[in-house]
Short mmCIF file of C-alpha atoms in Angstrom, two decimals:
data_model
loop_
_atom_site.label_atom_id
_atom_site.label_comp_id
_atom_site.label_asym_id
_atom_site.label_seq_id
_atom_site.Cartn_x
_atom_site.Cartn_y
_atom_site.Cartn_z
CA MET A 1 31.77 56.99 -101.62
CA PRO A 2 29.88 57.13 -98.52
CA LYS A 3 32.40 57.02 -95.33
CA THR A 4 32.06 53.28 -94.05
CA THR A 5 31.47 53.65 -89.93
CA ARG A 6 32.06 51.20 -87.23
CA SER A 7 29.16 51.14 -84.69
CA ASP A 8 29.47 51.85 -81.52
CA SER A 9 25.79 51.79 -80.26
CA TYR A 10 27.18 48.91 -78.64
CA HIS A 11 30.30 50.23 -76.93
CA LEU A 12 30.52 52.52 -73.67
CA LEU A 13 31.35 55.98 -74.96
CA ARG A 14 35.05 55.75 -74.63
CA SER A 15 37.18 58.56 -73.72
CA ASP A 16 39.50 58.53 -76.64
CA PRO A 17 42.06 61.66 -76.78
CA GLU A 18 41.72 64.67 -78.67
CA VAL A 19 43.55 64.20 -81.98
CA ASN A 20 44.50 67.06 -85.17
CA GLU A 21 42.71 65.68 -87.90
CA PRO A 22 42.04 67.27 -91.68
CA PRO A 23 39.08 68.70 -91.86
CA VAL A 24 35.84 65.94 -93.00
CA SER A 25 32.78 66.45 -94.45
CA ILE A 26 30.06 65.95 -92.23
CA THR A 27 27.49 63.14 -92.92
CA GLU A 28 24.23 62.37 -91.26
CA ASP A 29 25.79 59.12 -89.78
CA ASP A 30 28.00 62.04 -88.38
CA GLU A 31 25.60 63.58 -86.56
CA ALA A 32 23.63 60.62 -85.34
CA ALA A 33 27.27 59.67 -83.99
CA GLU A 34 27.41 62.86 -82.50
CA ASP A 35 23.73 62.81 -81.01
CA ASP A 36 24.05 58.97 -79.55
CA GLU A 37 28.02 60.42 -77.73
CA ALA A 38 25.82 63.43 -76.73
CA ALA A 39 23.41 61.14 -75.13
CA ASN A 40 26.14 58.84 -73.24
CA LYS A 41 27.27 62.26 -71.26
CA SER A 42 26.54 62.33 -67.49
CA PRO A 43 25.45 65.61 -65.70
CA TRP A 44 27.99 66.38 -62.61
CA TRP A 45 24.72 65.05 -60.41
CA LYS A 46 24.36 61.49 -62.06
CA ALA A 47 28.31 61.13 -61.92
CA LEU A 48 28.24 62.86 -58.31
CA ILE A 49 25.78 59.78 -57.58
CA ASN A 50 27.91 57.34 -59.29
CA LEU A 51 31.40 58.44 -56.95
CA ILE A 52 29.69 58.49 -54.04
CA SER A 53 28.40 54.56 -54.58
CA ASP A 54 31.99 54.06 -55.63
CA ILE A 55 33.51 55.36 -52.33
CA GLU A 56 30.79 54.96 -49.67
CA GLY A 57 30.04 50.94 -49.28
CA THR A 58 29.83 48.70 -46.69
CA SER A 59 33.12 49.36 -45.51
CA ILE A 60 31.90 52.34 -43.47
CA LEU A 61 30.85 49.54 -41.51
CA ALA A 62 34.23 48.88 -39.97
CA LEU A 63 34.90 52.04 -39.06
CA PRO A 64 33.24 52.28 -35.81
CA TYR A 65 36.00 49.34 -34.88
CA ALA A 66 38.31 51.15 -36.26
CA ILE A 67 37.59 54.42 -34.20
CA SER A 68 37.49 51.82 -30.80
CA GLN A 69 41.22 51.09 -32.04
CA GLY A 70 42.45 54.05 -33.25
CA GLY A 71 41.12 56.24 -30.93
CA LEU A 72 41.81 60.53 -31.87
CA VAL A 73 44.57 59.44 -34.53
CA ALA A 74 42.04 57.39 -36.56
CA ILE A 75 39.32 60.40 -36.16
CA THR A 76 41.77 62.97 -37.68
CA ALA A 77 42.86 60.65 -40.50
CA LEU A 78 39.40 60.17 -41.12
CA VAL A 79 39.04 63.92 -41.48
CA VAL A 80 42.00 64.27 -43.34
CA LEU A 81 42.58 62.11 -45.94
CA PRO A 82 40.13 63.72 -48.13
CA PHE A 83 41.80 66.14 -48.60
CA VAL A 84 45.25 64.21 -50.06
CA ALA A 85 42.12 61.72 -52.07
CA PHE A 86 41.26 65.28 -53.90
CA TYR A 87 44.51 66.19 -54.23
CA THR A 88 45.73 62.75 -55.74
CA GLY A 89 42.64 62.49 -57.61
CA ALA A 90 42.91 66.20 -58.94
CA ILE A 91 46.63 65.75 -60.39
CA LEU A 92 45.65 62.02 -62.08
CA ILE A 93 42.74 64.08 -64.05
CA ASP A 94 45.08 66.95 -65.32
CA CYS A 95 47.74 64.61 -66.32
CA LEU A 96 45.44 63.25 -69.27
CA TYR A 97 45.70 66.77 -70.22
CA ASP A 98 48.31 68.53 -72.14
CA GLU A 99 48.47 72.36 -73.57
CA ASN A 100 48.87 72.76 -77.29
CA ASP A 101 50.17 75.29 -78.86
CA ALA A 102 47.12 78.29 -78.30
CA GLY A 103 47.57 77.63 -74.18
CA GLU A 104 44.26 75.26 -74.47
CA ARG A 105 44.17 72.26 -72.53
CA VAL A 106 43.38 68.88 -74.63
CA ARG A 107 42.82 65.38 -73.09
CA VAL A 108 45.62 63.19 -74.80
CA ARG A 109 45.32 60.51 -72.33
CA SER A 110 42.05 58.58 -71.91
CA ASN A 111 43.89 56.02 -68.67
CA PHE A 112 46.00 54.52 -66.60
CA LYS A 113 48.26 52.34 -68.79
CA GLN A 114 48.60 55.54 -71.48
CA LEU A 115 49.77 57.93 -68.04
CA GLY A 116 52.19 55.00 -68.05
CA GLU A 117 53.12 55.02 -71.27
CA ALA A 118 53.86 58.35 -71.56
CA CYS A 119 55.91 57.80 -68.73
CA SER A 120 57.74 55.22 -69.53
CA PRO A 121 57.45 53.94 -73.33
CA ARG A 122 58.58 50.13 -71.98
CA TYR A 123 56.68 48.26 -69.94
CA SER A 124 55.34 51.04 -67.36
CA GLY A 125 51.44 50.85 -69.07
CA THR A 126 50.92 47.47 -68.77
CA ILE A 127 52.36 47.36 -65.23
CA VAL A 128 50.26 50.52 -64.43
CA SER A 129 46.59 48.87 -66.21
CA ALA A 130 47.56 45.83 -64.28
CA ILE A 131 47.43 47.53 -60.99
CA GLN A 132 44.62 49.24 -61.78
CA LEU A 133 43.03 45.92 -63.49
CA ILE A 134 43.52 43.64 -60.31
CA HIS A 135 42.46 46.33 -57.78
CA LEU A 136 39.14 46.84 -59.64
CA PHE A 137 38.52 43.15 -59.52
CA LEU A 138 39.11 42.47 -56.27
CA VAL A 139 36.65 44.53 -55.34
CA ALA A 140 33.83 43.76 -57.40
CA SER A 141 34.89 40.38 -56.42
CA LEU A 142 34.47 41.83 -52.70
CA TYR A 143 31.07 42.93 -53.46
CA LEU A 144 29.90 39.22 -54.16
CA VAL A 145 31.34 37.49 -51.25
CA LEU A 146 29.96 40.13 -49.08
CA SER A 147 26.51 39.25 -51.12
CA SER A 148 27.02 35.90 -49.77
CA ALA A 149 27.57 36.42 -46.54
CA LEU A 150 24.38 39.06 -45.87
CA ALA A 151 22.67 36.63 -47.51
CA ASN A 152 23.02 33.81 -45.03
CA GLY A 153 22.22 36.32 -42.26
CA ILE A 154 19.10 36.91 -43.33
CA PHE A 155 18.49 33.13 -44.77
CA PRO A 156 20.27 31.35 -42.59
CA ASP A 157 18.01 27.85 -42.67
CA LEU A 158 18.00 27.64 -46.45
CA PRO A 159 20.37 24.66 -47.80
CA LEU A 160 22.26 27.13 -49.80
CA SER A 161 26.13 27.37 -49.24
CA ASN A 162 28.54 30.46 -49.63
CA THR A 163 29.46 29.39 -53.38
CA ALA A 164 26.10 28.60 -54.15
CA TRP A 165 24.78 32.73 -53.06
CA ILE A 166 27.84 33.70 -55.24
CA VAL A 167 27.01 32.70 -58.18
CA ILE A 168 23.20 33.72 -57.62
CA ALA A 169 24.81 37.41 -56.60
CA ALA A 170 27.25 36.98 -59.95
CA ALA A 171 23.58 36.61 -61.87
CA VAL A 172 21.51 39.05 -60.46
CA GLY A 173 24.63 41.63 -61.46
CA LEU A 174 24.45 40.20 -64.95
CA PRO A 175 21.62 42.11 -66.44
CA THR A 176 23.37 45.43 -65.27
CA LEU A 177 26.00 45.09 -66.88
CA PHE A 178 24.55 45.66 -70.41
CA LEU A 179 23.71 49.58 -69.40
CA LYS A 180 25.24 51.20 -72.35
CA ASN A 181 26.64 54.67 -70.19
CA PHE A 182 27.22 56.09 -67.06
CA SER A 183 24.03 57.77 -67.62
CA GLN A 184 22.05 55.34 -66.73
CA ILE A 185 24.31 52.82 -64.57
CA ALA A 186 23.24 56.37 -61.89
CA TRP A 187 20.07 55.53 -61.23
CA LEU A 188 21.61 52.25 -60.02
CA SER A 189 24.63 54.07 -58.16
CA LEU A 190 21.11 55.95 -56.52
CA ILE A 191 19.34 52.47 -54.94
CA SER A 192 23.16 51.84 -53.35
CA VAL A 193 23.04 54.97 -52.15
CA ILE A 194 20.09 55.22 -50.79
CA ALA A 195 20.37 51.82 -48.99
CA ILE A 196 23.98 52.09 -47.80
CA PHE A 197 22.22 55.70 -45.94
CA MET A 198 18.79 53.49 -44.39
CA ALA A 199 21.42 51.05 -43.09
CA VAL A 200 23.04 53.72 -41.35
CA VAL A 201 20.10 55.20 -40.11
CA ALA A 202 19.04 52.13 -38.39
CA ILE A 203 21.83 51.28 -37.08
CA LEU A 204 22.24 54.25 -34.89
CA SER A 205 18.91 54.66 -34.03
CA TYR A 206 18.63 51.71 -32.75
CA GLY A 207 22.45 52.27 -30.90
CA ILE A 208 20.76 55.81 -29.74
CA VAL A 209 17.77 54.68 -28.32
CA HIS A 210 19.45 51.13 -26.55
CA HIS A 211 22.51 53.48 -25.56
CA PRO A 212 20.91 56.52 -24.85
CA SER A 213 24.30 57.77 -22.89
CA TRP A 214 27.27 58.63 -24.45
CA THR A 215 30.85 58.69 -23.01
CA PRO A 216 33.33 60.36 -25.33
CA GLY A 217 35.96 60.20 -22.78
CA GLU A 218 36.18 56.23 -23.76
CA ILE A 219 37.61 57.19 -27.50
CA LEU A 220 41.50 56.62 -26.78
CA VAL A 221 44.11 59.02 -28.15
CA TRP A 222 46.32 56.29 -29.64
CA ASP A 223 46.38 52.26 -29.10
CA LYS A 224 49.97 51.31 -30.71
CA GLU A 225 49.23 47.61 -30.45
CA SER A 226 45.80 47.86 -32.67
CA ALA A 227 45.84 51.06 -34.43
CA PRO A 228 48.52 50.57 -37.35
CA VAL A 229 45.90 47.98 -38.24
CA SER A 230 42.65 50.22 -38.34
CA LEU A 231 45.03 52.85 -40.07
CA ALA A 232 46.22 50.99 -42.85
CA ILE A 233 43.67 48.84 -43.45
CA CYS A 234 40.33 50.34 -42.63
CA ILE A 235 40.64 54.23 -43.18
CA SER A 236 43.31 54.63 -45.53
CA PHE A 237 41.72 53.04 -48.46
CA CYS A 238 37.86 54.01 -47.05
CA TYR A 239 38.50 57.25 -50.16
CA ASN A 240 39.93 55.07 -53.18
CA CYS A 241 38.17 56.09 -55.69
CA HIS A 242 41.07 56.57 -58.11
CA SER A 243 41.01 53.23 -60.52
CA THR A 244 37.36 54.55 -61.80
CA LEU A 245 38.32 58.43 -61.87
CA PRO A 246 39.41 58.35 -65.56
CA GLY A 247 36.40 56.81 -66.77
CA LEU A 248 34.17 58.85 -64.33
CA GLU A 249 35.52 62.21 -65.82
CA ALA A 250 35.68 61.38 -69.29
CA SER A 251 32.02 60.34 -68.92
CA LEU A 252 30.67 64.32 -67.90
CA GLU A 253 29.15 66.41 -69.97
CA LYS A 254 31.43 69.38 -68.79
CA LYS A 255 35.05 67.85 -68.12
CA SER A 256 35.11 71.82 -66.09
CA GLN A 257 33.21 70.55 -63.67
CA PHE A 258 35.42 66.95 -62.28
CA ARG A 259 36.51 69.00 -59.33
CA THR A 260 33.41 70.21 -58.17
CA VAL A 261 32.49 66.59 -58.04
CA LEU A 262 35.10 65.26 -56.78
CA GLY A 263 35.03 67.95 -54.24
CA LEU A 264 31.52 67.32 -53.39
CA THR A 265 31.46 63.47 -52.98
CA LEU A 266 34.64 63.56 -50.71
CA CYS A 267 32.97 66.23 -48.70
CA PHE A 268 29.78 64.27 -48.68
CA VAL A 269 31.65 60.99 -47.48
CA ALA A 270 33.68 62.45 -45.28
CA THR A 271 30.91 64.10 -43.39
CA LEU A 272 28.88 60.82 -43.37
CA LYS A 273 31.61 58.70 -42.49
CA VAL A 274 32.90 60.54 -39.26
CA THR A 275 29.46 61.31 -38.34
CA PHE A 276 28.59 57.77 -38.16
CA SER A 277 31.58 56.41 -36.89
CA VAL A 278 31.57 58.56 -33.88
CA CYS A 279 28.06 58.16 -33.19
CA ALA A 280 28.57 54.29 -33.80
CA PHE A 281 31.39 54.03 -31.24
CA LEU A 282 29.74 55.91 -28.79
CA SER A 283 26.45 53.85 -29.23
CA PHE A 284 27.71 50.19 -28.98
CA SER A 285 31.33 51.18 -27.09
CA SER A 286 30.61 48.35 -24.68
CA ASN A 287 29.87 45.83 -27.04
CA ILE A 288 31.02 46.81 -30.44
CA GLN A 289 31.94 44.01 -33.15
CA GLU A 290 34.64 44.70 -35.98
CA VAL A 291 31.52 44.86 -38.54
CA ILE A 292 29.40 47.13 -36.61
CA SER A 293 26.24 45.17 -37.73
CA ASN A 294 27.12 42.66 -36.26
CA SER A 295 26.47 44.31 -32.91
CA LEU A 296 23.13 44.66 -33.41
CA PRO A 297 20.93 41.65 -31.93
CA VAL A 298 19.20 38.59 -34.12
CA GLY A 299 16.07 39.52 -34.99
CA VAL A 300 14.54 41.95 -37.37
CA ILE A 301 16.29 45.50 -36.83
CA SER A 302 19.59 43.18 -37.95
CA ILE A 303 18.24 41.38 -41.25
CA LEU A 304 16.66 44.97 -42.32
CA VAL A 305 19.64 46.09 -42.10
CA ASN A 306 21.00 42.92 -44.06
CA ALA A 307 18.55 43.47 -46.42
CA PHE A 308 19.88 47.51 -47.24
CA LEU A 309 23.20 46.65 -47.15
CA ILE A 310 22.43 44.04 -49.87
CA LEU A 311 20.73 46.21 -52.12
CA ASN A 312 24.05 48.16 -51.22
CA VAL A 313 26.55 45.91 -52.40
CA VAL A 314 24.29 44.63 -55.62
CA PHE A 315 23.92 48.33 -57.41
CA SER A 316 26.86 49.40 -56.45
CA TYR A 317 28.44 46.18 -58.42
CA PRO A 318 27.83 47.12 -62.19
CA PHE A 319 29.88 50.76 -61.80
CA VAL A 320 32.79 49.18 -60.75
CA VAL A 321 32.39 46.50 -63.68
CA ILE A 322 31.50 48.56 -66.69
CA ILE A 323 34.72 50.52 -65.85
CA ILE A 324 36.76 47.55 -65.77
CA ILE A 325 35.18 46.31 -69.11
CA GLN A 326 35.68 50.03 -70.29
CA ILE A 327 38.99 49.43 -69.43
CA ILE A 328 39.28 45.94 -71.38
CA GLU A 329 37.25 47.39 -74.53
CA ASP A 330 40.03 50.46 -74.91
CA SER A 331 43.09 46.97 -74.40
CA VAL A 332 41.24 44.74 -76.68
CA SER A 333 39.59 45.18 -80.22
CA PRO A 334 37.87 42.86 -82.31
CA ASP A 335 39.79 44.11 -85.04
CA TRP A 336 42.69 42.24 -83.71
CA PHE A 337 40.93 38.78 -84.94
CA SER A 338 41.31 37.05 -88.08
CA PHE A 339 37.74 36.31 -88.29
CA GLU A 340 35.01 38.81 -88.05
CA ILE A 341 32.91 39.02 -85.02
CA PRO A 342 29.85 40.22 -84.84
CA HIS A 343 29.13 43.41 -82.48
CA ILE A 344 26.60 41.74 -80.38
CA VAL A 345 28.91 39.08 -79.87
CA TRP A 346 31.54 40.71 -78.98
CA PHE A 347 29.48 43.07 -76.55
CA VAL A 348 27.60 39.90 -75.02
CA GLY A 349 31.02 38.20 -74.46
CA ILE A 350 32.75 40.91 -73.25
CA ARG A 351 30.22 41.41 -70.52
CA VAL A 352 29.85 38.10 -69.61
CA ALA A 353 33.39 37.11 -69.04
CA THR A 354 33.88 39.86 -67.37
CA ASN A 355 31.22 39.17 -65.07
CA VAL A 356 32.73 35.47 -64.38
CA LEU A 357 35.84 36.63 -64.01
CA THR A 358 34.81 38.34 -60.59
CA LEU A 359 32.80 35.93 -59.83
CA LEU A 360 36.10 33.17 -59.40
CA PRO A 361 38.02 34.80 -57.16
CA ALA A 362 35.26 35.09 -54.52
CA ILE A 363 34.92 31.17 -55.35
CA LEU A 364 38.00 29.97 -55.39
CA ILE A 365 40.55 32.14 -52.91
CA PRO A 366 40.05 30.90 -49.26
CA HIS A 367 39.79 33.82 -46.71
CA PHE A 368 39.15 35.77 -49.84
CA VAL A 369 38.44 39.22 -47.76
CA LEU A 370 42.06 38.96 -46.03
CA TYR A 371 43.57 37.78 -49.34
CA MET A 372 41.86 41.04 -50.84
CA ALA A 373 43.16 43.28 -47.97
CA PHE A 374 46.41 41.71 -48.61
CA ILE A 375 46.80 42.71 -52.02
CA SER A 376 45.20 45.87 -51.97
CA SER A 377 47.70 46.78 -48.98
CA LEU A 378 49.79 47.46 -52.97
CA THR A 379 47.00 48.23 -55.01
CA GLY A 380 45.12 50.30 -53.37
CA SER A 381 47.72 52.47 -52.16
CA ALA A 382 49.84 52.22 -55.77
CA THR A 383 46.46 53.84 -57.45
CA MET A 384 45.31 56.21 -54.77
CA TYR A 385 48.68 57.65 -53.33
CA ILE A 386 51.63 56.39 -55.47
CA LEU A 387 50.95 56.33 -58.82
CA PRO A 388 49.37 59.82 -59.12
CA THR A 389 51.94 61.38 -57.40
CA LEU A 390 54.36 59.80 -59.78
CA PHE A 391 52.59 61.11 -62.98
CA HIS A 392 52.41 64.31 -62.03
CA LEU A 393 55.96 64.23 -61.07
CA ILE A 394 56.90 62.91 -64.14
CA LEU A 395 54.55 64.09 -66.95
CA LYS A 396 54.27 67.73 -65.29
CA LYS A 397 58.22 68.69 -64.42
CA LYS A 398 57.90 71.97 -65.88
CA GLU A 399 55.10 73.08 -64.76
CA LEU A 400 55.60 72.06 -61.02
CA LYS A 401 56.69 74.49 -57.70
CA LEU A 402 58.77 73.34 -55.09
CA TYR A 403 55.93 72.57 -52.90
CA HIS A 404 54.27 70.44 -55.06
CA TYR A 405 57.84 68.70 -54.93
CA VAL A 406 57.60 68.51 -51.48
CA ILE A 407 54.43 67.36 -51.26
CA ASP A 408 53.98 64.51 -53.83
CA VAL A 409 57.41 63.03 -51.89
CA PHE A 410 55.41 63.20 -48.71
CA ILE A 411 52.61 61.57 -50.68
CA ILE A 412 54.91 58.97 -52.43
CA ILE A 413 56.50 58.12 -48.68
CA PHE A 414 53.24 58.16 -46.88
CA GLY A 415 51.51 55.41 -49.78
CA VAL A 416 54.95 53.25 -49.34
CA PHE A 417 54.22 53.07 -45.69
CA VAL A 418 50.82 52.59 -45.62
CA GLY A 419 51.08 49.68 -48.02
CA ILE A 420 54.42 47.82 -46.57
CA THR A 421 52.36 47.94 -43.20
CA GLY A 422 48.77 46.82 -44.72
CA LEU A 423 51.19 43.74 -46.24
CA VAL A 424 52.53 43.21 -42.77
CA TYR A 425 49.65 42.86 -40.67
CA THR A 426 47.03 41.22 -43.39
CA GLY A 427 49.80 39.10 -44.18
CA LYS A 428 50.09 37.78 -40.59
CA ALA A 429 46.43 37.40 -40.54
CA LEU A 430 46.27 35.62 -43.50
CA PHE A 431 49.23 33.39 -42.41
#
């Protein structure tokens, strides 16, 4: 009797752990499935684009203001934090692997939930997965809110409310969620990366032309009143991509290239952010706003920048939401239900439901940006600093040397400090 197989044509490529199974005969269906799986994998350069799109975004527009508040300490943080992000990202992925009896690295875990369960079987997996999903949902919802604000800036005379623009943004983003793998999404990510780069070039060009004389002495060393806010909120999370890393690594054709992709991404993003934030601060220091694009005069240049930013936000949305969908598909199966759900219905239903779930917080939560900053002080700090190092200390304890313990404990303490500081300051603003 031929083997009955479940079609994966309507699902994202999953990061299933390798398991030891008895040899089976390979049928034509098996070969077709393997070919389809290989086609769904991404070359390193597509993974690089996806990751740049995830890290680089409209948050870069707040960095010149952060430089005005944090001064040289803020610039130092922008330079140092990519190294921390690389370390925690690398050990996070290392924790997905164990060595078998032959000394080979085998991927035995797929996501944050399985990492949590490996550390503590009872509730840790659920708690860790909830932290990851909350962070990703907030980021996706923020994209919709930003789209609304930017569209209002371009079309102030149109009789459309913020809610209407948010719904339009979600509707525009919905078709992109039907792409089936990260290789296809990379083309959308490429548009988002080009768009943010063009916005950065336009802002810097205007600033340099209209403010040709720079005074580096205007950069403060430290402002004790406002520097903690800029460091905790703007800078500490501007390299946070860790919630998406397990899915991204699983999509690579060659898993061994992950560290190269992560390192190149952080190097590019850090160079762009440091260069832009310092140059924009020096260009607009006499009229610097919390979001640097607001320093531009009303007119063609501001409309052009807002248009590029909308493209960046709209085409960054799919990658984050597809990661959410992957987590949901790995956690929930249509086989759990007592009635049969056709594959196409499940495929469409998951995507529409996820799109709606990213839409609702954007519409229903007042002062959403502040609310997100408040919650992300916990979830962002946890996913970037605390959880990867905890996983590392617990799952790799037999392999660690003393300096590993010192680094990991220091990063945990730093992550807790950043999270608490962000909670305090964003909580005050929210209150």
